[in-house]
Amino acid sequence: MKFGTLRAKLLTGVIVSVALAGCSGSIDNKVERGDVNYEEFTAEQIYERAEYDLARNDPDLAASVFAEVERLYPYSELAKRSVIMQAFSYHQAKDYENSRAASQRFIDFYPTDEDAAYAQYLLALSYYDQIDEVGRDQGLTFQALQSLRQVIELYPDSEYARASILKFDLAFDHLAGKEMEIGRYYLRRDHYGSAINRFRVVVEDFQTTSHTAEALHRLVEAYLSLGLYNEARTAGAILGHNFKGTQWYEDSYALLTGQGLTLEAAGDSWLRQVHRQMIKGQWL
């Protein structure tokens, strides 16, 4: 059976039936007692035992048994399969560091193999699946973005590229969310300059995310608080052009018109440049 077929089964949570029935009772008993000497068994027997452990939801044990195939039969076809199966098993066990190591080893040893794309995707997932709630450090998010981009660029026609594009967008949105959280923190404490700097990052660097409309509204709030009316009006104008049907626009409209201000570009701030670029298409 080609490994590509096995990979497809794994992705849908199905383990080949041979893993459930193909192992010898001898190796089963010794594994259960913890005194197995894998050198007594063939690569096929060890590999099937590892599949069995994976099928019964013991990915940690499965990874260690797959490693025995690689150790004892390093030049066999099953050794190659075992490397990526280690990556998969470790990922199932949420041992992301070892999953990354096994994925990278497969990429280094078998860069032209048909499953190199899957190995690269597993490596990316080992970062992506560690992305925590917005308030935590975002180093892993940057690592996930970099790794997902590699999948997209190196394997553009693979099924993993499509999945990576979706995850890339979500991770990108996650970074924008981090900037928004910090900006709101400063805004609540009347640190308007610091808040504006965070919201500016979202508007300039994360325009395609779901946070842009709120960032523009928060800029209206911050600039009005500082008495910088031209900047507030310009933020409102951009918001009205791009997000007129949102609650953020309605809130900004009420704030500005409540002070007798119109929502139109004014002055010559960085927002005026954004207005020219986003609305008028003037990039110079």
Tab-separated table of C-alpha atoms in Angstrom:
chain	number	residue	atom	x	y	z
A	1	MET	CA	0.000	0.000	0.000
A	2	LYS	CA	1.379	3.415	-0.921
A	3	PHE	CA	1.952	5.752	1.967
A	4	GLY	CA	-0.109	8.445	0.319
A	5	THR	CA	-3.161	6.228	0.850
A	6	LEU	CA	-2.282	5.694	4.503
A	7	ARG	CA	-1.851	9.427	4.956
A	8	ALA	CA	-5.305	10.092	3.562
A	9	LYS	CA	-6.789	7.588	5.991
A	10	LEU	CA	-4.981	9.194	8.895
A	11	LEU	CA	-6.307	12.610	7.960
A	12	THR	CA	-9.861	11.349	8.292
A	13	GLY	CA	-9.108	9.611	11.591
A	14	VAL	CA	-9.195	6.090	10.144
A	15	ILE	CA	-6.404	3.616	10.838
A	16	VAL	CA	-5.842	0.712	8.481
A	17	SER	CA	-7.430	-2.457	9.712
A	18	VAL	CA	-4.205	-4.405	9.523
A	19	ALA	CA	-3.031	-2.403	12.529
A	20	LEU	CA	-5.750	-3.959	14.628
A	21	ALA	CA	-5.229	-7.545	13.667
A	22	GLY	CA	-1.853	-7.994	12.031
A	23	CYS	CA	0.451	-7.970	15.039
A	24	SER	CA	1.735	-11.176	16.481
A	25	GLY	CA	0.637	-12.105	19.978
A	26	SER	CA	4.288	-12.434	20.935
A	27	ILE	CA	5.191	-8.797	20.376
A	28	ASP	CA	1.879	-7.670	21.905
A	29	ASN	CA	2.557	-9.554	25.120
A	30	LYS	CA	6.115	-8.310	25.422
A	31	VAL	CA	5.110	-4.704	24.816
A	32	GLU	CA	2.438	-4.993	27.486
A	33	ARG	CA	5.024	-6.385	29.937
A	34	GLY	CA	7.513	-3.680	28.971
A	35	ASP	CA	10.326	-6.130	28.197
A	36	VAL	CA	10.164	-6.212	24.399
A	37	ASN	CA	13.401	-6.541	22.451
A	38	TYR	CA	12.496	-5.081	19.068
A	39	GLU	CA	15.551	-6.639	17.455
A	40	GLU	CA	13.707	-9.955	17.573
A	41	PHE	CA	11.044	-8.712	15.162
A	42	THR	CA	10.806	-7.679	11.546
A	43	ALA	CA	10.243	-4.120	10.407
A	44	GLU	CA	6.722	-5.074	9.351
A	45	GLN	CA	5.864	-6.504	12.783
A	46	ILE	CA	7.144	-3.451	14.622
A	47	TYR	CA	5.423	-1.063	12.237
A	48	GLU	CA	2.117	-2.889	12.565
A	49	ARG	CA	2.426	-2.809	16.345
A	50	ALA	CA	2.951	0.957	16.202
A	51	GLU	CA	-0.158	1.321	14.034
A	52	TYR	CA	-2.070	-0.711	16.569
A	53	ASP	CA	-0.934	1.559	19.414
A	54	LEU	CA	-1.996	4.573	17.390
A	55	ALA	CA	-5.391	3.030	16.677
A	56	ARG	CA	-6.022	2.450	20.385
A	57	ASN	CA	-5.266	6.090	21.175
A	58	ASP	CA	-1.777	5.716	22.599
A	59	PRO	CA	0.155	8.068	20.305
A	60	ASP	CA	3.108	8.460	22.670
A	61	LEU	CA	3.773	4.731	22.629
A	62	ALA	CA	3.123	4.585	18.887
A	63	ALA	CA	5.739	7.259	18.251
A	64	SER	CA	8.357	5.384	20.252
A	65	VAL	CA	7.580	2.126	18.422
A	66	PHE	CA	7.739	3.835	15.015
A	67	ALA	CA	11.140	5.143	16.101
A	68	GLU	CA	12.301	1.544	16.582
A	69	VAL	CA	11.591	0.814	12.916
A	70	GLU	CA	13.721	3.798	11.934
A	71	ARG	CA	16.491	2.748	14.325
A	72	LEU	CA	16.659	-0.933	13.433
A	73	TYR	CA	15.870	-0.768	9.713
A	74	PRO	CA	17.178	2.676	8.672
A	75	TYR	CA	17.334	2.000	4.922
A	76	SER	CA	13.967	0.352	4.505
A	77	GLU	CA	10.824	1.837	2.988
A	78	LEU	CA	9.111	1.362	6.344
A	79	ALA	CA	11.793	3.468	8.002
A	80	LYS	CA	10.812	6.367	5.755
A	81	ARG	CA	7.151	5.869	6.592
A	82	SER	CA	8.009	5.635	10.264
A	83	VAL	CA	9.596	9.074	10.333
A	84	ILE	CA	6.459	10.838	9.204
A	85	MET	CA	4.326	8.548	11.344
A	86	GLN	CA	6.372	9.672	14.320
A	87	ALA	CA	5.591	13.275	13.389
A	88	PHE	CA	1.892	12.449	13.150
A	89	SER	CA	1.870	10.450	16.389
A	90	TYR	CA	3.692	13.113	18.353
A	91	HIS	CA	1.272	15.720	17.043
A	92	GLN	CA	-1.658	13.581	18.153
A	93	ALA	CA	-0.038	13.420	21.587
A	94	LYS	CA	0.421	17.231	21.544
A	95	ASP	CA	4.156	16.748	21.827
A	96	TYR	CA	4.735	19.523	19.345
A	97	GLU	CA	8.477	19.847	19.765
A	98	ASN	CA	9.105	16.217	18.852
A	99	SER	CA	6.532	16.439	16.056
A	100	ARG	CA	8.475	19.345	14.579
A	101	ALA	CA	11.733	17.439	14.881
A	102	ALA	CA	10.359	14.368	13.096
A	103	SER	CA	8.704	16.483	10.394
A	104	GLN	CA	11.920	18.375	9.758
A	105	ARG	CA	13.870	15.114	9.633
A	106	PHE	CA	11.536	13.759	6.960
A	107	ILE	CA	11.887	16.982	4.941
A	108	ASP	CA	15.686	16.857	5.241
A	109	PHE	CA	15.992	13.165	4.346
A	110	TYR	CA	13.258	12.914	1.699
A	111	PRO	CA	12.744	16.393	0.197
A	112	THR	CA	11.383	15.049	-3.103
A	113	ASP	CA	9.062	12.434	-1.613
A	114	GLU	CA	5.350	12.772	-2.343
A	115	ASP	CA	4.698	13.186	1.386
A	116	ALA	CA	7.194	15.999	1.892
A	117	ALA	CA	4.267	18.422	1.557
A	118	TYR	CA	2.465	16.651	4.381
A	119	ALA	CA	5.596	16.756	6.527
A	120	GLN	CA	5.884	20.497	5.929
A	121	TYR	CA	2.212	20.898	6.811
A	122	LEU	CA	2.644	18.912	10.039
A	123	LEU	CA	5.573	21.130	10.932
A	124	ALA	CA	3.389	24.201	10.416
A	125	LEU	CA	0.572	22.667	12.456
A	126	SER	CA	2.974	22.048	15.337
A	127	TYR	CA	3.213	25.833	15.654
A	128	TYR	CA	-0.340	26.696	14.650
A	129	ASP	CA	-1.968	24.343	17.152
A	130	GLN	CA	-0.010	25.995	19.949
A	131	ILE	CA	-1.411	29.444	19.262
A	132	ASP	CA	-3.094	30.308	22.520
A	133	GLU	CA	-5.597	32.956	23.473
A	134	VAL	CA	-4.927	36.459	22.213
A	135	GLY	CA	-3.400	37.682	25.476
A	136	ARG	CA	-0.377	35.376	25.323
A	137	ASP	CA	3.001	35.894	23.648
A	138	GLN	CA	2.693	35.852	19.870
A	139	GLY	CA	6.057	34.309	18.968
A	140	LEU	CA	4.405	31.030	18.005
A	141	THR	CA	1.976	32.896	15.773
A	142	PHE	CA	4.867	34.348	13.782
A	143	GLN	CA	6.439	30.884	13.532
A	144	ALA	CA	3.125	29.452	12.360
A	145	LEU	CA	2.756	32.140	9.704
A	146	GLN	CA	6.264	31.501	8.413
A	147	SER	CA	5.777	27.737	8.282
A	148	LEU	CA	2.334	27.956	6.683
A	149	ARG	CA	3.726	30.300	4.060
A	150	GLN	CA	6.356	27.698	3.200
A	151	VAL	CA	3.653	25.118	2.571
A	152	ILE	CA	1.797	27.556	0.332
A	153	GLU	CA	4.884	28.562	-1.628
A	154	LEU	CA	6.625	25.192	-1.897
A	155	TYR	CA	3.549	23.046	-2.537
A	156	PRO	CA	0.984	25.383	-4.128
A	157	ASP	CA	-0.943	22.593	-5.856
A	158	SER	CA	-1.270	20.331	-2.830
A	159	GLU	CA	-4.325	19.890	-0.650
A	160	TYR	CA	-2.216	21.201	2.235
A	161	ALA	CA	-1.697	24.549	0.503
A	162	ARG	CA	-5.439	25.180	0.543
A	163	ALA	CA	-5.677	24.296	4.225
A	164	SER	CA	-2.607	26.415	4.968
A	165	ILE	CA	-4.095	29.485	3.294
A	166	LEU	CA	-7.109	29.299	5.607
A	167	LYS	CA	-4.953	28.825	8.693
A	168	PHE	CA	-2.599	31.608	7.563
A	169	ASP	CA	-5.530	34.031	7.409
A	170	LEU	CA	-6.707	32.961	10.872
A	171	ALA	CA	-3.219	33.350	12.356
A	172	PHE	CA	-2.856	36.752	10.692
A	173	ASP	CA	-6.172	37.789	12.199
A	174	HIS	CA	-4.892	36.539	15.547
A	175	LEU	CA	-1.944	38.946	15.410
A	176	ALA	CA	-4.257	41.837	14.629
A	177	GLY	CA	-6.367	40.809	17.607
A	178	LYS	CA	-3.306	41.080	19.820
A	179	GLU	CA	-2.688	44.653	18.669
A	180	MET	CA	-6.339	45.497	19.287
A	181	GLU	CA	-6.289	44.108	22.802
A	182	ILE	CA	-3.258	46.179	23.744
A	183	GLY	CA	-4.711	49.264	22.066
A	184	ARG	CA	-7.980	48.931	23.968
A	185	TYR	CA	-6.000	48.518	27.199
A	186	TYR	CA	-4.220	51.836	26.610
A	187	LEU	CA	-7.420	53.547	25.511
A	188	ARG	CA	-9.249	52.562	28.694
A	189	ARG	CA	-6.440	54.147	30.687
A	190	ASP	CA	-6.412	57.344	28.619
A	191	HIS	CA	-2.981	56.604	27.157
A	192	TYR	CA	-4.152	57.865	23.809
A	193	GLY	CA	-0.809	58.086	22.032
A	194	SER	CA	0.068	54.484	22.837
A	195	ALA	CA	-3.426	53.349	21.864
A	196	ILE	CA	-3.214	55.171	18.525
A	197	ASN	CA	0.095	53.471	17.737
A	198	ARG	CA	-1.509	50.031	18.162
A	199	PHE	CA	-4.609	50.839	16.149
A	200	ARG	CA	-2.429	52.338	13.429
A	201	VAL	CA	-0.597	49.018	13.075
A	202	VAL	CA	-3.926	47.265	12.474
A	203	VAL	CA	-5.044	49.814	9.867
A	204	GLU	CA	-1.732	49.871	8.004
A	205	ASP	CA	-0.490	46.291	8.348
A	206	PHE	CA	-3.626	44.206	8.934
A	207	GLN	CA	-6.157	45.814	6.597
A	208	THR	CA	-7.503	42.454	5.420
A	209	THR	CA	-8.410	41.212	8.896
A	210	SER	CA	-11.705	41.398	10.739
A	211	HIS	CA	-10.357	44.036	13.152
A	212	THR	CA	-9.901	46.988	10.782
A	213	ALA	CA	-13.346	48.522	11.294
A	214	GLU	CA	-13.004	48.572	15.062
A	215	ALA	CA	-9.459	49.944	14.802
A	216	LEU	CA	-10.746	52.905	12.762
A	217	HIS	CA	-13.521	53.547	15.277
A	218	ARG	CA	-11.043	53.423	18.171
A	219	LEU	CA	-8.898	55.930	16.299
A	220	VAL	CA	-11.923	58.229	16.079
A	221	GLU	CA	-12.373	57.897	19.848
A	222	ALA	CA	-8.697	58.481	20.635
A	223	TYR	CA	-8.237	61.439	18.303
A	224	LEU	CA	-11.422	63.124	19.530
A	225	SER	CA	-10.179	62.722	23.102
A	226	LEU	CA	-6.966	64.502	22.104
A	227	GLY	CA	-8.821	67.225	20.224
A	228	LEU	CA	-7.281	66.152	16.908
A	229	TYR	CA	-10.421	66.610	14.885
A	230	ASN	CA	-8.972	66.342	11.382
A	231	GLU	CA	-7.510	62.929	12.184
A	232	ALA	CA	-10.789	61.791	13.758
A	233	ARG	CA	-12.769	62.977	10.717
A	234	THR	CA	-10.415	61.199	8.337
A	235	ALA	CA	-10.648	57.929	10.272
A	236	GLY	CA	-14.421	58.297	10.156
A	237	ALA	CA	-14.321	58.914	6.404
A	238	ILE	CA	-12.317	55.737	5.791
A	239	LEU	CA	-14.656	53.820	8.069
A	240	GLY	CA	-17.714	55.147	6.246
A	241	HIS	CA	-16.311	54.243	2.833
A	242	ASN	CA	-15.307	50.683	3.703
A	243	PHE	CA	-17.522	49.620	6.611
A	244	LYS	CA	-20.673	51.723	6.403
A	245	GLY	CA	-22.969	48.871	7.378
A	246	THR	CA	-21.225	48.152	10.670
A	247	GLN	CA	-21.960	49.185	14.235
A	248	TRP	CA	-18.462	50.697	14.361
A	249	TYR	CA	-19.432	53.179	11.636
A	250	GLU	CA	-22.693	54.050	13.390
A	251	ASP	CA	-20.839	54.663	16.662
A	252	SER	CA	-18.217	56.843	14.969
A	253	TYR	CA	-20.870	58.742	13.058
A	254	ALA	CA	-22.690	59.510	16.300
A	255	LEU	CA	-19.483	60.652	18.012
A	256	LEU	CA	-18.398	62.943	15.186
A	257	THR	CA	-21.726	64.459	14.276
A	258	GLY	CA	-22.476	64.893	17.956
A	259	GLN	CA	-19.586	67.344	18.022
A	260	GLY	CA	-20.656	69.025	14.795
A	261	LEU	CA	-17.989	67.261	12.722
A	262	THR	CA	-18.322	65.708	9.287
A	263	LEU	CA	-16.853	62.385	8.215
A	264	GLU	CA	-14.436	63.477	5.519
A	265	ALA	CA	-10.702	63.474	4.956
A	266	ALA	CA	-8.984	66.524	6.387
A	267	GLY	CA	-5.478	67.605	7.270
A	268	ASP	CA	-2.317	65.805	6.248
A	269	SER	CA	-1.811	62.998	8.782
A	270	TRP	CA	-0.871	59.388	8.113
A	271	LEU	CA	-4.589	58.653	7.887
A	272	ARG	CA	-4.915	61.075	4.983
A	273	GLN	CA	-2.344	58.964	3.144
A	274	VAL	CA	-4.329	55.825	3.979
A	275	HIS	CA	-7.434	57.592	2.660
A	276	ARG	CA	-5.693	58.403	-0.618
A	277	GLN	CA	-4.468	54.829	-0.983
A	278	MET	CA	-7.612	52.980	0.038
A	279	ILE	CA	-10.276	55.209	-1.466
A	280	LYS	CA	-8.707	57.210	-4.271
A	281	GLY	CA	-6.128	54.636	-5.338
A	282	GLN	CA	-3.296	57.164	-5.108
A	283	TRP	CA	-0.183	55.351	-3.917
A	284	LEU	CA	2.355	58.171	-4.202
